[in-house]
Amino acid sequence: MMARVAQSLKNIEWIAPWMRLFKGENPKEQLNAIIRGIGVPVLAFVVFLWIWDASASRVETSLGTVPGPSQVWHQAQGLWDEHVAEREKADAFYLRQEERNAKKLAKNPDAETKWRDYHGRPTYIDQIFTSLYTVFAGFVLAVAIAVPIGILCGLSPTMYTAINPLIQIFKPVSPLAWLPIVTMVVSAVYVSDDPLFEKSFVNSAITVTLCCMWPTLVNTIVGVSGLDKDLINVSQVLRLPWFTKVRKVVLPFAVPMIFTGMRLSLGVGWMVLIAAEMLAQNPGLGKFVWDEFQNGSSNSLGRIMVAVLTIGFIGFILDRIMLSVQKAVSWDKSSVVR
Amino acid sequence: MSAEHLIIDHISIEFDSPKGKFKALDNVNLKIRRGEFVSLIGHSGCGKSTVLNIVAGLLQSTEGGVVLEGKEVNEPGPERAVVFQNHSLLPWLTAYENVELAVKQVFKGRKSRKEMREWIEHNLRLVHMEHAMYKKPSEISGGMKQRVGIARALAMEPTVLLMDEPFGALDALTRSHLQDSLMEIQRDLKNTVIMITHDVDEAVLLSDRIVMMTNGPAATIGEVLDVDLPRPRYRLELADDVHYNHLRAEVLRFLHERHSKTDVQSNSEVKQAAKTEEKKGAGADRKAA
Ligand SMILES: Nc1ncnc2c1ncn2[C@@H]1O[C@H](COP(=O)(O)OP(=O)(O)OP(=O)(O)O)[C@@H](O)[C@H]1O
Ligand SMILES: [Mg+2]
């Protein structure tokens, strides 16, 4: 098990030299590799910051000059401090509540105690997690729809000819076009007195699903329909029942392609989510950007830029995670996955 | 059981091609006894694989049919196990798991888990693969993959074992090792075997009968040669055996004199295949010299 984990870690190019370094394998070469792997990108990033800094101060907007890296950093710290302060408030609130209840119980063991949740303003960090949560919900739903349909289409040419035009038509539709429809449908269909999820959350998640299922669907179809004729023959000779065939032969064969599709899907989903949240007013990074824009204080531009960088960074991390998963599940170790 | 164990009964097949119907096989007729080892030999593209696939049930003949133990064959099944030319192992499963997939399917409900495990291991041992049971196909050599493919087919306990150029892609040394293993296994299990080969020596060494096919299109059986060499056969002893060399020469004569590939040139579909054959033909000539 450990060996397997180590093996899949080794597949991640920027970890490999570190691992070798710790094992004491030719330290000089590993250091070189690390410098090439990390030093060059860091240098490029520094150059980028410098250009940003130099050009930002020249643009004057109605909200002041465009903030440079240091102002943005300052805003990021401000957002973090707000988050910490809010958490302390929440902790204090719960502490007080507990004390109150304890006192009540001490006086009268049968007393009814009340428990209230703290309803503070969602902080920036909360909003990041809401966004992640939403995008995952949409993504999981997309995969759950796309993979089975993709397998059916990949196995049956008739299904494929039936579904392909629909894919081609719906694939390029922007989230902004889906959202009004989704909103109307959700408010018509999703009616309950005690909803498990917020409507705004459902709207954004479904919009994400509609926009991000296509890469997974297309890749699943391509992966499944590429199934080796020989492997089909094997499953025929064995008289594998349809479901066993799918589980033991088709699915494993297509898994690398499916994961390639899922990685693309998650990327699209994350991109689309921000737009969806802006419009659906789902508490997340998109809403944060929108609120700041409406707010129009002197801090707004800086805060929006923090959001932009956060979105980019999280997108990057998500992609790396998916890449590692993709490499780990790929049985064709000779293929290059990047 | 009657002597007529497997009957290939006047089969013909037509493929749809852009230029209309293409008749690949015409009236192929063959009766095979239980436990018999039959080789199919013929020029590339003549339709050997097609015959085998019809027996396997992977293709349907247009006319005629295949009868195994009194029952007509019309779909694939594990009682007619196939060893494919390029091993066809599932690349994400280990050797053991590849055989297991077949065993679980065939012996579901008939063998306990422990019995299945023993049976899988037994079959891998038969082909001398016990040391690499838990390796994936990408981690073992071509010859080893082919062994696992054979183990998988044997593990299905087939009535008929169908092999499409099982050793075609292997080097001469590995090939002769596998031929020896196959002879051993065949001696013990007495399966009925149909094997396609391009290698005249292989055909004579292994077979009870060699079926030589004419060139396509509309290929059929040209000649059937009985190989009445006593078993067990040892390749080194046979090398100087007069009768062995006579049989070899018979096959070569059939392939190179009466049905040389020049007849085929008219059929554009076969041209591509003929190129490969040229190489193989050259190899056979060298050996004949
Ligand atoms: N599915 C198919 N559709 C159309 N034509 C086919 C099909 N399968 C085979 N053929 C044709 O039938 C002929 C016989 O093919 P087959 O694969 O049986 O040859 P073969 O003797 O096995 O050749 P080789 O020794 O090269 O494997 C060829 O001319 C081939 O083009
Ligand atoms: Mg063939």
XYZ file of C-alpha atoms and ligand atoms in Angstrom:
659
model
C 0.000 0.000 0.000
C 2.708 2.466 1.028
C 4.700 1.474 -2.000
C 1.732 2.179 -4.206
C 1.203 5.593 -2.659
C 4.881 6.351 -3.118
C 4.587 5.190 -6.704
C 1.686 7.473 -7.468
C 3.406 10.362 -5.723
C 6.407 9.774 -7.905
C 4.182 10.347 -10.900
C 3.721 13.946 -9.840
C 6.668 15.588 -11.475
C 7.420 18.242 -8.907
C 7.390 15.832 -5.973
C 9.686 13.284 -7.537
C 12.993 15.174 -7.119
C 12.150 15.971 -3.483
C 11.479 12.336 -2.786
C 14.724 11.336 -4.414
C 16.537 14.034 -2.475
C 15.239 12.631 0.807
C 16.348 9.196 -0.256
C 19.798 10.664 -0.865
C 19.834 9.919 -4.562
C 22.412 12.086 -6.294
C 21.637 15.336 -4.381
C 23.210 17.689 -6.895
C 21.089 16.484 -9.756
C 17.942 16.591 -7.642
C 18.672 20.162 -6.544
C 19.079 21.106 -10.168
C 15.788 19.511 -10.971
C 14.123 21.361 -8.118
C 15.568 24.676 -9.238
C 14.360 24.020 -12.759
C 10.975 22.913 -11.487
C 10.414 25.667 -8.950
C 13.023 28.370 -9.518
C 12.011 29.190 -13.068
C 8.277 29.528 -12.362
C 9.001 31.645 -9.272
C 11.182 33.954 -11.325
C 8.469 34.314 -13.950
C 5.987 35.119 -11.199
C 8.228 37.841 -9.808
C 8.502 39.393 -13.267
C 4.726 39.288 -13.542
C 4.316 41.064 -10.184
C 6.742 43.733 -11.267
C 4.905 44.426 -14.530
C 1.599 44.481 -12.669
C 2.948 46.900 -10.103
C 4.396 49.180 -12.744
C 1.304 49.309 -14.913
C -1.437 49.286 -12.265
C -0.573 52.668 -10.789
C -1.041 54.335 -14.172
C -4.722 53.451 -14.486
C -7.095 55.780 -12.697
C -10.641 54.470 -12.112
C -13.643 55.962 -10.336
C -12.605 53.889 -7.326
C -9.048 55.186 -7.318
C -5.997 53.720 -9.019
C -5.908 50.069 -9.865
C -4.313 48.362 -6.874
C -0.851 46.875 -7.216
C 0.407 43.677 -5.610
C 1.120 45.235 -2.219
C -2.364 46.767 -1.878
C -3.891 43.463 -2.888
C -1.782 41.684 -0.308
C -2.968 44.212 2.240
C -6.596 43.499 1.321
C -5.984 39.771 1.565
C -4.683 40.252 5.090
C -7.670 42.414 5.903
C -10.026 39.675 4.713
C -8.187 37.120 6.798
C -8.320 39.321 9.895
C -12.055 39.787 9.372
C -12.429 36.051 9.203
C -10.486 35.527 12.413
C -12.445 38.239 14.201
C -15.732 36.756 13.052
C -14.685 33.320 14.286
C -13.772 34.753 17.665
C -17.161 36.403 17.865
C -18.829 33.118 17.056
C -16.787 31.268 19.657
C -17.608 33.861 22.247
C -21.277 33.610 21.362
C -21.307 29.853 21.822
C -19.338 30.118 25.036
C -21.834 32.563 26.491
C -24.702 30.372 25.386
C -23.169 27.329 27.029
C -22.569 29.172 30.248
C -26.120 30.423 30.277
C -27.497 26.952 29.700
C -25.218 25.445 32.326
C -26.387 27.979 34.852
C -30.003 27.270 34.041
C -29.472 23.559 34.470
C -27.633 24.045 37.727
C -30.625 25.870 39.108
C -33.213 23.520 37.757
C -32.119 20.221 36.138
C -35.423 19.956 34.247
C -35.174 23.369 32.685
C -35.463 23.607 28.946
C -32.288 24.896 27.396
C -32.227 26.789 24.157
C -29.594 26.369 21.545
C -29.175 28.895 18.796
C -26.758 28.838 15.923
C -24.614 31.852 15.382
C -25.671 33.795 12.316
C -22.814 36.075 11.501
C -21.879 37.556 8.186
C -20.189 34.923 5.978
C -16.517 35.791 5.805
C -14.347 35.529 2.735
C -13.081 32.117 3.838
C -16.653 30.905 4.370
C -17.445 32.040 0.873
C -14.528 30.106 -0.561
C -15.839 26.959 1.083
C -19.370 27.610 -0.111
C -18.024 27.922 -3.647
C -16.032 24.716 -3.358
C -19.013 22.930 -1.932
C -21.251 24.180 -4.726
C -18.847 23.310 -7.497
C -18.370 19.816 -6.105
C -22.094 19.265 -5.889
C -22.521 20.364 -9.494
C -19.512 18.385 -10.623
C -20.555 15.164 -8.906
C -24.011 15.472 -10.389
C -22.490 16.083 -13.831
C -20.278 13.005 -13.555
C -23.155 10.906 -12.293
C -25.142 11.864 -15.383
C -22.381 11.969 -17.980
C -20.578 8.695 -17.275
C -23.565 6.327 -17.597
C -24.871 8.140 -20.677
C -21.361 8.182 -22.112
C -20.998 4.443 -21.607
C -24.334 3.769 -23.290
C -23.468 6.019 -26.234
C -19.999 4.549 -26.523
C -21.351 1.022 -26.658
C -24.284 1.639 -28.952
C -23.827 3.506 -32.226
C -27.568 4.093 -32.351
C -27.538 5.819 -28.979
C -24.578 7.830 -30.128
C -26.283 9.095 -33.285
C -29.313 9.923 -31.172
C -27.454 11.896 -28.528
C -24.611 13.437 -30.482
C -26.649 16.330 -31.981
C -27.915 17.219 -28.507
C -24.372 17.286 -27.188
C -23.223 19.503 -30.017
C -26.101 21.930 -29.476
C -25.925 22.215 -25.701
C -22.165 22.105 -25.267
C -21.471 25.715 -26.252
C -24.292 27.259 -24.195
C -23.065 29.789 -21.653
C -23.980 29.515 -17.972
C -25.581 32.946 -18.230
C -28.127 31.501 -20.621
C -28.844 28.441 -18.507
C -29.275 30.270 -15.240
C -32.635 31.971 -15.854
C -34.127 28.703 -17.063
C -32.673 26.765 -14.172
C -33.926 29.388 -11.727
C -37.454 29.237 -13.084
C -37.541 25.465 -13.197
C -36.051 25.076 -9.744
C -38.490 27.504 -8.158
C -41.351 25.678 -9.859
C -40.218 22.164 -9.031
C -38.169 22.454 -5.883
C -40.834 23.402 -3.372
C -40.650 22.226 0.200
C -41.282 23.876 3.539
C -37.991 22.809 4.983
C -35.602 22.703 2.042
C -32.463 20.689 2.551
C -30.526 23.070 0.332
C -30.842 26.753 -0.362
C -32.496 27.513 -3.680
C -29.619 29.719 -4.727
C -27.269 26.817 -4.060
C -29.373 24.450 -6.138
C -29.517 26.976 -8.968
C -25.764 27.470 -9.109
C -24.984 23.776 -8.707
C -27.347 22.759 -11.509
C -26.003 25.472 -13.773
C -22.517 24.141 -13.101
C -23.751 20.638 -13.925
C -25.288 21.745 -17.214
C -22.125 23.491 -18.306
C -19.505 21.041 -17.108
C -20.953 17.644 -17.955
C -19.985 17.845 -21.634
C -16.256 17.151 -21.475
C -16.867 14.094 -19.285
C -19.635 12.921 -21.574
C -17.619 13.345 -24.755
C -14.498 11.770 -23.283
C -16.435 8.835 -21.882
C -17.960 8.202 -25.300
C -14.582 8.406 -27.011
C -12.976 6.208 -24.361
C -15.647 3.535 -24.451
C -15.990 3.410 -28.217
C -12.231 2.977 -28.522
C -12.534 -0.370 -26.761
C -10.261 -2.928 -28.363
C -12.010 -5.355 -30.707
C -9.998 -8.141 -29.095
C -11.239 -7.274 -25.638
C -14.805 -7.273 -26.936
C -14.127 -10.719 -28.386
C -12.760 -11.898 -25.046
C -15.880 -10.793 -23.238
C -18.006 -12.482 -25.894
C -16.128 -15.760 -25.639
C -16.547 -15.623 -21.866
C -20.226 -14.789 -22.348
C -19.932 -12.029 -19.801
C -23.354 -10.628 -18.936
C -23.837 -7.036 -20.073
C -23.363 -5.510 -16.665
C -20.264 -7.544 -15.846
C -18.834 -6.620 -19.217
C -19.325 -2.938 -18.459
C -17.899 -3.262 -14.963
C -14.918 -5.487 -15.725
C -13.959 -4.567 -19.269
C -15.543 -1.387 -20.597
C -15.263 0.812 -17.538
C -11.647 0.002 -16.644
C -10.684 0.447 -20.269
C -12.285 3.875 -20.433
C -11.234 5.058 -16.973
C -8.209 7.063 -18.143
C -10.326 8.888 -20.720
C -13.167 9.386 -18.260
C -10.805 10.997 -15.805
C -9.334 13.205 -18.500
C -12.883 14.356 -19.152
C -13.589 14.821 -15.459
C -10.535 16.974 -15.098
C -11.692 19.217 -17.937
C -15.183 19.234 -16.459
C -14.016 20.362 -13.058
C -12.060 23.174 -14.706
C -15.086 24.310 -16.669
C -17.300 23.933 -13.610
C -15.111 26.133 -11.468
C -14.989 28.792 -14.154
C -18.721 28.710 -14.686
C -19.522 28.682 -10.981
C -18.313 32.204 -10.415
C -20.648 33.553 -13.094
C -23.516 31.437 -11.793
C -23.006 32.613 -8.221
C -22.886 36.223 -9.279
C -26.298 35.970 -10.851
C -27.903 33.424 -8.522
C -26.717 35.331 -5.462
C -25.482 32.081 -4.002
C -23.166 32.997 -1.127
C -19.790 32.241 -2.659
C -16.861 33.855 -4.375
C -19.030 35.021 -7.273
C -21.388 36.827 -4.948
C -18.440 38.278 -3.085
C -17.101 39.786 -6.317
C -20.523 41.100 -7.238
C -21.130 42.611 -3.805
C -17.751 44.294 -3.800
C -18.454 45.683 -7.249
C -21.802 47.062 -6.082
C -20.209 48.327 -2.894
C -17.747 50.477 -4.725
C -15.564 51.416 -1.765
C -11.908 52.260 -2.181
C -11.066 48.748 -1.039
C -13.316 47.066 -3.578
C -10.944 46.735 -6.484
C -8.256 45.279 -4.250
C -10.682 42.793 -2.751
C -11.921 41.749 -6.171
C -8.349 41.130 -7.193
C -7.842 38.977 -4.124
C -10.862 37.032 -5.308
C -9.469 36.748 -8.830
C -6.204 35.353 -7.523
C -8.007 33.032 -5.135
C -10.194 31.722 -7.939
C -7.170 31.148 -10.125
C -5.188 29.494 -7.383
C -8.005 27.175 -6.352
C -8.615 26.301 -9.995
C -4.956 25.417 -10.278
C -5.030 23.258 -7.153
C -8.169 21.474 -8.321
C -6.521 20.754 -11.644
C -3.408 19.375 -9.948
C -5.491 17.143 -7.713
C -7.407 15.812 -10.695
C -4.164 15.305 -12.586
C -2.773 13.191 -9.775
C -5.957 11.164 -9.609
C -5.874 10.794 -13.365
C -2.334 9.456 -13.233
C -3.127 7.147 -10.361
C -6.067 5.513 -12.130
C -4.477 5.252 -15.560
C -3.540 1.643 -16.288
C -1.579 2.656 -19.344
C 1.534 3.819 -17.528
C 3.348 4.442 -20.795
C 0.978 7.236 -21.780
C 2.036 10.752 -20.860
C -0.563 12.579 -18.828
C -0.203 16.318 -18.335
C -19.542 -39.885 -28.609
C -19.336 -40.324 -32.325
C -16.169 -39.749 -34.247
C -17.743 -36.565 -35.550
C -16.914 -34.297 -32.682
C -16.648 -30.981 -34.478
C -18.082 -30.524 -37.943
C -17.384 -27.509 -40.067
C -20.174 -28.092 -42.502
C -19.841 -26.493 -45.921
C -19.412 -22.981 -44.676
C -19.228 -19.947 -46.926
C -19.087 -16.346 -45.864
C -19.615 -13.069 -47.667
C -18.552 -9.730 -46.299
C -20.166 -6.477 -47.307
C -17.528 -4.305 -48.864
C -17.887 -0.914 -50.547
C -17.544 -2.667 -53.879
C -20.340 -5.092 -53.131
C -20.235 -8.560 -51.657
C -16.858 -10.091 -50.991
C -16.855 -13.844 -50.743
C -14.028 -14.750 -48.408
C -14.730 -18.440 -47.837
C -16.396 -20.879 -50.169
C -17.605 -24.252 -49.066
C -15.125 -25.056 -46.324
C -15.806 -28.546 -45.100
C -13.955 -30.328 -42.315
C -14.621 -32.965 -39.706
C -12.485 -33.050 -36.609
C -12.202 -35.907 -34.108
C -12.172 -35.444 -30.366
C -8.701 -34.724 -29.091
C -7.336 -34.060 -32.531
C -4.806 -31.311 -33.155
C -5.494 -29.602 -36.472
C -3.421 -26.824 -38.001
C -4.718 -24.375 -40.560
C -2.085 -23.084 -42.893
C -2.361 -20.843 -45.918
C -1.281 -17.561 -47.354
C -2.039 -14.368 -45.528
C -5.531 -13.056 -46.127
C -6.899 -16.358 -47.390
C -9.407 -16.607 -44.574
C -7.889 -18.695 -41.814
C -8.910 -16.303 -39.071
C -12.344 -16.133 -40.603
C -12.730 -19.909 -40.323
C -11.574 -19.798 -36.728
C -13.880 -16.919 -35.855
C -16.830 -18.762 -37.329
C -16.019 -21.798 -35.198
C -15.641 -19.478 -32.209
C -19.022 -17.970 -32.994
C -17.601 -14.477 -33.349
C -18.619 -14.422 -37.025
C -21.708 -15.932 -38.615
C -21.299 -17.917 -41.812
C -23.550 -16.970 -44.697
C -24.054 -20.570 -45.710
C -23.443 -23.795 -43.857
C -22.701 -24.058 -40.184
C -20.594 -25.470 -37.401
C -21.760 -28.360 -35.252
C -20.021 -29.182 -31.995
C -21.056 -32.438 -30.311
C -24.327 -32.484 -32.153
C -25.243 -28.885 -31.379
C -25.082 -26.039 -33.830
C -22.779 -23.211 -32.916
C -24.189 -19.719 -33.376
C -22.695 -17.610 -30.649
C -19.394 -17.431 -28.804
C -18.975 -19.460 -25.666
C -16.311 -20.633 -23.238
C -16.491 -24.244 -24.438
C -14.718 -22.923 -27.541
C -11.956 -20.925 -25.883
C -9.855 -18.704 -28.106
C -6.191 -17.809 -27.761
C -5.894 -14.589 -29.697
C -2.959 -13.611 -31.825
C -2.013 -10.663 -29.636
C -2.765 -12.209 -26.246
C -5.756 -9.880 -25.566
C -5.205 -9.778 -21.832
C -6.943 -7.033 -19.925
C -4.051 -4.660 -19.304
C -5.313 -3.440 -15.940
C -5.514 -6.924 -14.427
C -2.665 -9.119 -13.246
C -2.020 -12.491 -14.878
C -3.883 -14.121 -12.014
C -6.852 -11.764 -12.298
C -7.041 -12.269 -16.041
C -7.410 -16.004 -15.575
C -9.708 -15.393 -12.625
C -12.122 -13.391 -14.761
C -12.557 -16.416 -17.021
C -12.702 -18.958 -14.189
C -15.272 -16.983 -12.211
C -17.447 -16.696 -15.263
C -17.222 -20.330 -16.328
C -17.302 -22.056 -12.932
C -19.687 -19.695 -11.179
C -21.619 -21.791 -8.689
C -19.730 -24.961 -9.569
C -16.479 -24.383 -7.745
C -15.919 -22.916 -4.293
C -13.715 -19.907 -3.903
C -10.840 -22.094 -2.751
C -11.268 -24.517 -5.623
C -11.279 -21.637 -8.057
C -8.077 -20.303 -6.579
C -6.418 -23.690 -6.908
C -7.686 -24.085 -10.444
C -6.342 -20.684 -11.494
C -2.978 -21.421 -9.961
C -2.937 -24.873 -11.499
C -3.467 -23.456 -14.981
C -0.828 -20.792 -14.544
C 1.528 -23.513 -13.382
C 0.759 -25.523 -16.513
C 2.177 -22.741 -18.653
C 5.034 -22.128 -16.187
C 3.804 -18.730 -15.095
C 3.517 -19.324 -11.354
C 6.411 -16.964 -10.664
C 4.725 -13.962 -12.294
C 1.117 -14.502 -11.311
C 0.689 -11.089 -9.785
C 2.265 -9.088 -12.552
C 0.360 -6.950 -15.007
C 0.669 -7.618 -18.739
C 2.800 -4.497 -19.153
C 5.321 -5.972 -16.738
C 5.863 -9.290 -18.493
C 7.366 -10.279 -21.839
C 5.448 -11.102 -25.001
C 5.982 -14.823 -24.556
C 4.757 -14.659 -20.988
C 1.645 -12.765 -22.049
C 0.919 -15.439 -24.609
C 1.343 -18.073 -21.890
C -1.186 -16.301 -19.725
C -3.536 -16.123 -22.697
C -3.180 -19.892 -23.100
C -3.680 -20.431 -19.374
C -6.844 -18.351 -19.519
C -8.167 -20.419 -22.411
C -7.232 -23.733 -20.761
C -8.810 -22.655 -17.496
C -12.186 -22.481 -19.222
C -11.915 -26.251 -19.693
C -12.856 -25.867 -23.334
C -14.070 -28.705 -25.514
C -12.236 -27.057 -28.378
C -9.235 -24.813 -28.078
C -8.963 -22.295 -30.903
C -5.640 -20.593 -31.445
C -5.022 -17.841 -33.976
C -1.291 -17.714 -34.639
C -0.606 -18.028 -30.919
C 3.148 -17.819 -31.301
C 3.293 -15.614 -34.383
C 4.709 -12.577 -32.658
C 7.386 -14.403 -30.683
C 11.066 -15.024 -31.293
C 12.126 -18.499 -32.407
C 13.470 -19.645 -29.055
C 10.464 -18.554 -27.014
C 8.269 -20.056 -29.677
C 9.862 -23.471 -29.456
C 9.594 -23.395 -25.653
C 5.915 -22.654 -25.903
C 5.419 -25.308 -28.557
C 6.974 -27.850 -26.210
C 4.726 -26.724 -23.349
C 1.732 -26.915 -25.619
C 2.604 -30.478 -26.670
C 2.946 -31.473 -23.024
C -0.361 -29.908 -22.086
C -2.057 -31.459 -25.091
C -0.684 -34.887 -24.145
C -2.228 -34.586 -20.674
C -5.491 -32.795 -21.385
C -6.258 -34.136 -24.858
C -8.186 -31.077 -25.945
C -9.386 -30.731 -29.471
C -7.258 -27.970 -30.934
C -7.503 -25.867 -34.070
C -4.434 -23.753 -34.543
C -3.647 -21.250 -37.260
C -0.020 -20.932 -38.128
C 2.306 -19.561 -40.753
C 5.159 -21.714 -39.611
C 5.514 -24.997 -41.501
C 7.737 -26.581 -38.840
C 5.280 -25.679 -36.139
C 2.439 -27.206 -38.103
C 4.238 -30.490 -38.713
C 5.603 -30.735 -35.195
C 2.328 -30.166 -33.383
C -0.460 -31.412 -35.603
C -2.277 -34.626 -36.268
C -3.545 -33.089 -39.472
C -2.575 -30.047 -41.461
C -5.331 -28.311 -43.375
C -3.967 -26.264 -46.233
C -6.166 -23.521 -47.587
C -6.224 -22.167 -51.110
C -5.839 -18.481 -51.731
C -8.771 -16.148 -51.433
C -11.124 -14.774 -52.454
C -13.522 -17.651 -52.084
C -10.863 -19.659 -50.307
C -11.478 -23.256 -49.462
C -9.573 -26.291 -48.247
C -6.968 -27.257 -50.817
C -5.464 -30.307 -49.262
C -5.388 -32.104 -45.940
C -2.164 -33.751 -44.826
C -2.092 -36.492 -42.194
C 0.882 -36.176 -39.906
C 1.422 -39.714 -38.742
C 4.581 -39.105 -36.753
C 4.554 -40.995 -33.449
C 4.238 -39.029 -30.212
C 5.898 -37.838 -28.117
C 7.747 -35.838 -30.706
C 11.088 -34.204 -30.060
C 12.161 -31.445 -32.365
C 15.842 -32.355 -32.340
C 15.227 -35.981 -33.225
C 12.747 -35.012 -35.912
C 15.198 -32.677 -37.592
C 16.930 -35.660 -39.208
C 13.815 -37.759 -39.602
C 13.158 -38.591 -43.241
C 9.422 -38.809 -42.879
C 9.247 -35.538 -41.010
C 11.189 -33.792 -43.716
C 9.003 -35.350 -46.335
C 5.871 -33.983 -44.656
C 7.455 -30.584 -44.340
C 8.304 -30.595 -47.992
C 4.712 -31.504 -48.852
C 3.396 -28.456 -47.062
C 6.014 -26.188 -48.576
C 5.259 -27.512 -52.006
C 1.575 -26.803 -51.548
C 2.200 -23.275 -50.358
C 4.855 -22.280 -52.818
C 4.207 -24.212 -55.992
C 0.521 -24.762 -56.335
C -0.730 -21.763 -54.464
C 1.954 -19.180 -54.665
C 0.812 -15.689 -53.995
C 0.965 -14.600 -57.643
C -2.561 -15.959 -58.053
C -3.719 -13.537 -55.464
C -2.463 -10.323 -56.987
C -5.710 -9.780 -58.859
C -7.533 -9.237 -55.604
C -6.650 -5.771 -54.412
C -7.946 -6.476 -50.930
C -5.314 -9.075 -50.374
C -2.419 -7.055 -51.746
C -1.699 -5.457 -48.444
C -1.651 -8.807 -46.725
C 0.522 -10.261 -49.462
C 3.298 -7.881 -48.480
C 3.527 -9.382 -45.034
C 3.418 -12.788 -46.567
C 6.432 -11.997 -48.713
C 8.480 -11.588 -45.584
C 7.137 -14.722 -44.028
C 7.590 -16.623 -47.284
C 11.188 -15.546 -47.397
C 11.664 -16.851 -43.882
C 10.195 -20.194 -44.819
C 12.433 -20.428 -47.869
C 15.464 -19.831 -45.765
C 14.490 -22.628 -43.450
C 13.774 -24.903 -46.374
C 17.227 -24.335 -47.803
N -14.960 -8.097 -41.151
C -14.554 -8.174 -42.427
N -15.125 -7.412 -43.382
C -14.713 -7.479 -44.668
N -13.752 -8.293 -45.110
C -13.141 -9.085 -44.210
C -13.500 -9.065 -42.823
N -12.718 -9.944 -42.156
C -11.921 -10.491 -43.095
N -12.166 -9.988 -44.326
C -11.509 -10.369 -45.553
O -11.536 -11.780 -45.627
C -10.310 -12.273 -46.091
C -9.758 -13.276 -45.119
O -9.340 -12.615 -43.934
P -8.675 -13.378 -42.721
O -8.436 -12.398 -41.656
O -9.498 -14.559 -42.380
O -7.297 -13.855 -43.342
P -6.161 -14.718 -42.671
O -5.982 -15.930 -43.499
O -6.412 -14.893 -41.231
O -4.896 -13.790 -42.874
P -3.623 -13.600 -41.927
O -2.828 -14.833 -42.094
O -2.952 -12.411 -42.480
O -4.135 -13.411 -40.547
C -9.407 -11.089 -46.326
O -9.390 -10.789 -47.703
C -10.064 -9.988 -45.560
O -9.865 -8.755 -46.221
Mg -5.529 -14.066 -39.415
